[in-house]
Every structure is written in structure tokens, then in C-alpha cells.
Coordinates of C-alpha atoms in Angstrom, one line a residue:
A23 CA -4.7 -0.7 -23.2
V24 CA -2.8 0.3 -26.3
L25 CA -4.1 3.4 -28.1
A26 CA -5.3 1.7 -31.3
Q27 CA -8.0 3.9 -32.5
R28 CA -8.6 7.7 -32.4
P29 CA -12.2 8.9 -31.8
Q30 CA -13.7 10.8 -34.8
G31 CA -13.1 14.5 -34.7
Q32 CA -10.0 14.3 -32.5
A33 CA -7.1 16.2 -33.9
C34 CA -4.0 14.1 -34.9
L35 CA -1.1 14.4 -32.5
P36 CA 2.4 14.7 -33.7
Q37 CA 3.9 11.2 -33.8
S38 CA 6.6 12.0 -31.3
F39 CA 3.9 12.9 -28.7
E40 CA 1.5 10.0 -29.4
P41 CA 1.0 8.3 -26.1
T42 CA 1.7 4.5 -26.2
T43 CA -0.5 3.6 -23.3
I44 CA -3.6 5.1 -21.6
T45 CA -2.9 4.4 -18.0
R46 CA -4.4 7.4 -16.1
R47 CA -7.7 8.0 -14.4
M48 CA -10.0 9.9 -16.8
L49 CA -11.2 12.4 -14.2
V50 CA -10.4 16.2 -14.3
D51 CA -8.2 17.0 -11.3
R52 CA -10.4 17.9 -8.4
D53 CA -8.6 21.1 -7.6
L54 CA -9.5 22.7 -11.0
A55 CA -13.0 23.4 -9.6
S56 CA -11.5 25.6 -6.8
H57 CA -9.3 27.3 -9.3
D58 CA -11.8 27.9 -12.1
A59 CA -15.2 26.4 -11.4
E60 CA -16.7 27.6 -14.7
L61 CA -14.0 25.9 -16.7
A62 CA -14.1 22.7 -14.7
E63 CA -17.8 22.4 -15.7
R64 CA -17.0 22.6 -19.4
V65 CA -13.9 20.5 -19.9
A66 CA -13.0 16.8 -20.1
V67 CA -9.6 15.0 -20.0
I68 CA -8.1 14.3 -23.4
P69 CA -7.5 10.6 -23.7
G70 CA -3.8 9.9 -23.2
L71 CA -2.9 13.3 -21.8
D72 CA -3.4 12.6 -18.1
V73 CA -0.3 11.8 -16.0
R74 CA 0.7 12.0 -12.4
L75 CA 4.4 12.2 -11.6
A76 CA 6.0 11.7 -8.2
F77 CA 9.3 12.4 -6.5
I78 CA 9.8 10.4 -3.3
D79 CA 12.9 10.4 -1.1
A80 CA 11.7 8.9 2.2
E81 CA 15.1 9.2 3.9
A82 CA 15.4 12.9 3.0
G83 CA 11.7 13.5 3.8
E84 CA 11.0 14.8 0.3
D85 CA 7.7 13.9 -1.2
K86 CA 6.4 16.0 -4.2
Y87 CA 4.0 15.5 -7.1
Q88 CA 3.2 16.9 -10.5
V89 CA -0.2 16.5 -12.2
L90 CA -0.4 17.1 -16.0
Q91 CA -3.6 17.1 -17.9
G92 CA -4.7 18.0 -21.4
L93 CA -8.3 19.3 -21.2
R94 CA -10.8 19.8 -24.0
D95 CA -13.8 22.3 -23.8
G96 CA -16.7 20.5 -25.4
T97 CA -18.8 23.6 -25.6
T98 CA -16.8 25.4 -28.3
G99 CA -18.3 23.5 -31.3
E100 CA -15.8 23.3 -34.2
D101 CA -13.3 25.7 -32.9
P102 CA -9.9 23.9 -32.9
K103 CA -8.6 26.1 -30.2
C104 CA -10.6 24.3 -27.5
C105 CA -7.8 22.7 -25.4
Y106 CA -6.0 23.7 -22.2
V107 CA -2.9 22.5 -20.4
Y108 CA -3.5 22.0 -16.7
Q109 CA -0.7 21.6 -14.1
R110 CA -0.7 21.3 -10.4
S111 CA 2.4 20.7 -8.4
G112 CA 3.7 20.9 -4.8
G113 CA 4.4 18.9 -1.7
T114 CA 2.3 15.9 -1.0
G115 CA -0.6 16.7 1.2
T116 CA -0.8 20.3 -0.1
R117 CA -3.0 21.7 -2.9
G118 CA 0.2 23.1 -4.4
S119 CA 0.2 25.6 -7.2
I120 CA -2.1 25.5 -10.2
S121 CA -1.6 26.8 -13.7
V122 CA -4.0 26.6 -16.7
D123 CA -2.8 27.6 -20.2
G124 CA -5.1 28.0 -23.1
P125 CA -7.2 27.8 -25.1
M126 CA -5.1 26.3 -27.8
E127 CA -5.1 23.6 -30.4
Q128 CA -4.7 20.0 -29.2
P129 CA -1.3 19.4 -30.8
K130 CA 0.1 22.4 -29.1
A131 CA -1.3 21.2 -25.8
A132 CA 0.2 17.8 -26.3
K133 CA 3.6 19.3 -27.1
A134 CA 3.5 21.5 -24.0
I135 CA 2.7 18.5 -21.8
A136 CA 5.5 16.4 -23.4
Q137 CA 8.0 19.2 -22.8
T138 CA 7.1 19.5 -19.1
F139 CA 7.2 15.7 -18.8
K140 CA 10.8 15.6 -20.1
E141 CA 11.8 18.4 -17.8
M142 CA 10.5 16.5 -14.8
T143 CA 11.5 13.0 -15.7
G144 CA 14.5 13.4 -17.9
Q145 CA 12.7 11.1 -20.4
E146 CA 11.0 11.5 -23.7
W147 CA 7.2 11.4 -23.7
G148 CA 6.1 7.9 -24.5
S149 CA 9.5 6.3 -23.9
V150 CA 8.8 5.0 -20.4
E151 CA 6.1 2.8 -18.9
P152 CA 4.3 3.7 -15.7
G153 CA 6.2 2.4 -12.7
H154 CA 9.6 2.4 -14.3
R155 CA 12.6 3.5 -12.2
A156 CA 13.2 7.2 -12.2
L157 CA 16.5 8.8 -13.2
P158 CA 18.5 10.2 -10.2
G159 CA 16.9 13.3 -8.9
K160 CA 14.0 13.1 -11.3
Y161 CA 10.2 12.4 -11.1
W162 CA 8.7 9.0 -12.1
L163 CA 5.5 8.2 -13.9
Q164 CA 3.0 6.5 -11.6
Q165 CA 0.6 3.7 -12.3
A166 CA -3.1 4.3 -12.8
A167 CA -4.8 4.7 -9.5
T168 CA -8.5 4.6 -8.6
P169 CA -9.2 6.1 -5.1
D170 CA -12.4 5.0 -3.4
E171 CA -14.4 8.1 -2.7
G172 CA -16.3 6.2 0.0
A173 CA -13.2 5.3 2.0
I174 CA -12.6 7.0 5.3
W175 CA -9.3 7.3 7.1
Q176 CA -9.1 7.4 10.8
Y177 CA -6.4 7.6 13.5
Y178 CA -6.4 6.0 17.0
L179 CA -6.0 8.4 19.9
D180 CA -5.2 7.0 23.4
D181 CA -3.3 9.8 25.2
G182 CA -6.1 12.1 26.0
V183 CA -4.9 15.0 23.9
D184 CA -7.4 17.9 23.7
G185 CA -9.5 16.0 26.3
K186 CA -10.5 13.3 23.8
Q187 CA -11.5 9.9 24.9
P188 CA -9.5 6.8 23.6
G189 CA -10.9 5.7 20.3
W190 CA -10.8 6.1 16.5
Y191 CA -11.2 9.6 15.1
P192 CA -11.7 10.6 11.4
Y193 CA -9.3 12.6 9.4
E194 CA -10.5 15.9 8.1
Q195 CA -12.3 15.3 4.7
S196 CA -9.5 16.8 2.6
A197 CA -6.8 14.9 4.5
S198 CA -8.7 11.6 4.2
A199 CA -9.1 12.1 0.4
E200 CA -5.4 12.8 0.1
V201 CA -4.3 9.7 2.0
E202 CA -6.8 7.6 0.1
E203 CA -5.2 8.8 -3.1
L204 CA -1.7 7.9 -1.8
Y205 CA -3.1 4.5 -0.8
A206 CA -4.6 3.9 -4.2
Q207 CA -1.3 4.7 -5.8
H208 CA 0.5 2.4 -3.5
V209 CA -1.8 -0.5 -4.4
A210 CA -1.6 0.3 -8.1
N211 CA 2.2 0.2 -7.9
E212 CA 2.0 -3.3 -6.4
R213 CA 2.6 -2.1 -2.9
E214 CA 6.3 -1.6 -3.6
E215 CA 8.7 -0.1 -1.1
R216 CA 9.1 3.4 -2.7
T217 CA 5.3 4.1 -2.4
A218 CA 4.9 2.5 1.1
T219 CA 6.2 5.5 3.1
R220 CA 5.0 9.0 2.2
H221 CA 5.5 12.4 3.8
V222 CA 2.3 14.5 3.9
H223 CA 2.0 18.1 4.9
S224 CA -1.1 19.0 6.8
G225 CA -1.3 22.6 8.1
Y226 CA 1.5 23.4 10.5
F227 CA 2.6 19.8 10.8
S228 CA 4.2 17.2 8.5
Y229 CA 3.5 13.5 8.9
K230 CA 5.3 10.3 7.8
I231 CA 2.6 7.9 6.6
D232 CA 3.5 4.2 6.6
L233 CA 0.9 2.5 4.4
E234 CA 2.2 -1.0 5.2
A235 CA 2.6 -0.6 9.0
M236 CA -0.5 1.6 9.0
T237 CA 1.0 4.3 11.2
Q238 CA 1.4 8.1 11.1
Q239 CA 4.3 9.9 12.7
N240 CA 4.4 13.6 13.4
T241 CA 7.8 14.6 12.1
K242 CA 8.0 17.4 14.6
T243 CA 6.9 15.7 17.8
K244 CA 7.8 12.2 16.7
K245 CA 4.4 11.0 18.0
V246 CA 3.3 7.8 16.3
R247 CA -0.4 6.8 16.0
T248 CA -2.1 3.9 14.4
I249 CA -4.3 4.6 11.4
R250 CA -6.8 2.6 9.5
R251 CA -8.9 2.7 6.3
V252 CA -12.6 2.1 6.7
C253 CA -14.9 1.4 3.7
C254 CA -18.7 1.8 3.8
E255 CA -19.1 -1.8 2.6
A256 CA -17.0 -3.1 5.4
E257 CA -19.0 -1.1 7.9
A258 CA -22.2 -2.6 6.5
K259 CA -20.9 -6.1 6.9
D260 CA -19.9 -5.4 10.5
G261 CA -23.4 -4.2 11.1
E262 CA -22.3 -0.8 12.1
G263 CA -24.3 1.1 9.5
A264 CA -23.3 3.7 6.9
G265 CA -23.8 6.5 9.5
R266 CA -20.7 5.5 11.6
A267 CA -18.5 8.0 9.9
E268 CA -20.9 10.8 10.9
K269 CA -21.1 9.6 14.5
L270 CA -17.3 9.5 14.7
A271 CA -17.0 12.9 13.2
H272 CA -19.6 14.2 15.8
A273 CA -17.7 12.5 18.6
A274 CA -14.5 14.1 17.4
R275 CA -16.1 17.5 17.5
V276 CA -18.0 17.1 20.8
A277 CA -15.2 15.4 22.9
P278 CA -12.9 18.4 22.9
M279 CA -15.8 20.6 24.1
K280 CA -17.0 18.3 26.8
A281 CA -13.6 17.7 28.3
P282 CA -12.8 21.3 29.1
M283 CA -16.2 21.7 30.7
K284 CA -15.6 18.7 33.0
S285 CA -12.1 19.9 33.7
L286 CA -13.4 23.4 34.7
A287 CA -16.1 21.9 37.0
K288 CA -13.6 19.7 38.7
R289 CA -11.1 22.5 39.3
A290 CA -14.0 24.6 40.7
A291 CA -15.0 21.8 43.1
L292 CA -11.4 21.4 44.3
A293 CA -11.0 25.1 44.8
K294 CA -14.2 25.2 46.9
L295 CA -13.0 22.3 49.0
A296 CA -9.6 23.9 49.6
A297 CA -11.2 27.2 50.6
K298 CA -13.4 25.3 53.0
K299 CA -10.4 23.6 54.6
V300 CA -8.6 27.0 55.0
M301 CA -11.6 28.6 56.7
K302 CA -12.0 25.6 59.0
G303 CA -8.3 26.0 60.0
V304 CA -8.7 29.7 60.6
M305 CA -11.7 29.2 62.8
K306 CA -10.0 26.5 64.7
K307 CA -7.0 28.7 65.5
A308 CA -9.3 31.6 66.5
M309 CA -11.2 29.4 68.9
K310 CA -7.9 28.2 70.5
K311 CA -6.7 31.8 71.0
A312 CA -10.1 32.7 72.6
V313 CA -10.0 29.8 75.0
K314 CA -6.4 30.6 76.0
A315 CA -7.2 34.3 76.6
K316 CA -10.1 33.3 78.8
K317 CA -8.0 31.1 80.9
V318 CA -5.3 33.7 81.4
G319 CA -8.0 36.3 82.3
S320 CA -9.5 34.0 84.9
K321 CA -6.1 33.4 86.6
A322 CA -5.4 37.1 86.7
L323 CA -8.7 37.8 88.6
V324 CA -7.9 35.0 91.1
L325 CA -4.4 36.3 91.8

């Protein structure tokens, strides 16, 4: 939608920084709460100052992001210095680094965002539409994306790792939210090739996520697993109930604990059986020696 009207009380932006299109989600980035919970409670996104940039080079295994947001503190009354510039950047799948500058006046916040935008994309603020091709080695402006907070991502395990039984296991909550965001971006960008394959960092490992083939590959071990996206509505239609996610999560937690216990019990039983066989063999040899000695003794007495 074209920005045709400015809400009353909103400071006028310099013409060169006036956004031509509002295309972003209007939610404060979720990681602000972990960085500054008090500020996160007070601010809202300034319309038009909300962008997510991406740098994706699937062949080189590079996948990075940059979140830029202008935030306004609605609790300061008429104070013009009520705005902040929020930035979060890093490798996809990581929380990255966060910086918050302010408070400041809105035009200053808009100018700061426009400057960072140009540094990352090589383009002037407002000169490119979301989804346009990026300049070589530069970030590109992504389309608006609306992740489904109720979506759950799972992976299929069938090789018995950690003693787990074959079946679907849920991603950790933070990892599931991250992949859902990438999926929403892929859909918003019309499922084009450059957003189909993403590289995600998760703890010690890095994964290559194929959102078309629905697979994940551990870039270190090269192990490939099938993944899927489950929505609560779909679960309800299948008659599985909204509590399936909790059951799967419980299974994922319990399976690794049960398996070692069974394994230990099995090893103990085998050890007991082996010891029994050894004792039986020893007793058998001893009896043979005793019988032989008796026979020899009897012959000596006769002779």
C-alpha cells in the first residue's frame, strides 16, 4: 500500500527518506525483549521504518540477515525525542548482535536507518522495491512475511541416534520459530530459488535447509533428514488434536532416557549369561581332572 497519509502528530520525514511502500510486518523484533525488556514494553514500530535485509549465497554457504526498525516510545507524551533505531544482524539461525540507539527525534532515526540501508544494499532508501535483485556482494530487501506462530517444525529420525525410536521429532522452540520465519519469507518471495535453500546455524552445527525438497542437511556430517511443517489447524482436521505437539515433545525427551536404561539392562543380562557360561566351563574341566586323577590312583593301587 502506498503511504498516502501521515497519522496526526507524526513528525514529517525528510523527503529523501520518505518510504514509498509499507511492506514490513509491524511487530517489534522479538529479540528486543531479551535485550531490553522494559523498552520493548513501551515502543511500537514507526510505520515505514521496518525492513529486513538478507544476504544469501547458497553455493558459498553464506546466509546473513540485517533487521532495521525505527521505534517510537508512546509513553513520553509530547517529547519529540521519543524514537530509537534498532538493529539486529548476524548469521541466519543465530540471534546475532543487537544495538539500540536513542532516544532521538524521528527524522534523525529515519536518516540513520536510510544510511545503514545504503551501506548494506548499495541503494538509496526508497529507490528499490522489496524482492528486487541485489547488487553483487550486497544485501537485498525482502518481501513482507507473516510467520505463523502456531506452526511447528519437525524432523524425521530413523537411524536410532541417541536411542530414539523412528518417528517425527519437534525442533526446539527457538529453532522452529526461526525456520518458520524463513519459510514465511520464502512464500512471500513467491518461492523463488534464492530463498529456497537457507543455511541455518544451530549451536555447534550448521544446517542446509531446503524449503522445497523439505530436507535438512548437517553441513558437518552431511546427514540428510526429512522435515515438515505442521499447523494446529491441520492437526485438528486430521483428528490428532492440538496436544500432539506436546506429546511429540514429551516423546523426544523421554526416548533418549528410556533407551540407555534398556541398553544397560541388556548389557547386564548378557554379562551375567557370559559369566554363567564361564563358570560352567570351569566346573566341567575341574570334574574331568578329578575323574582322571581317581582313575590313575586306582591303577597305581592295583599295580
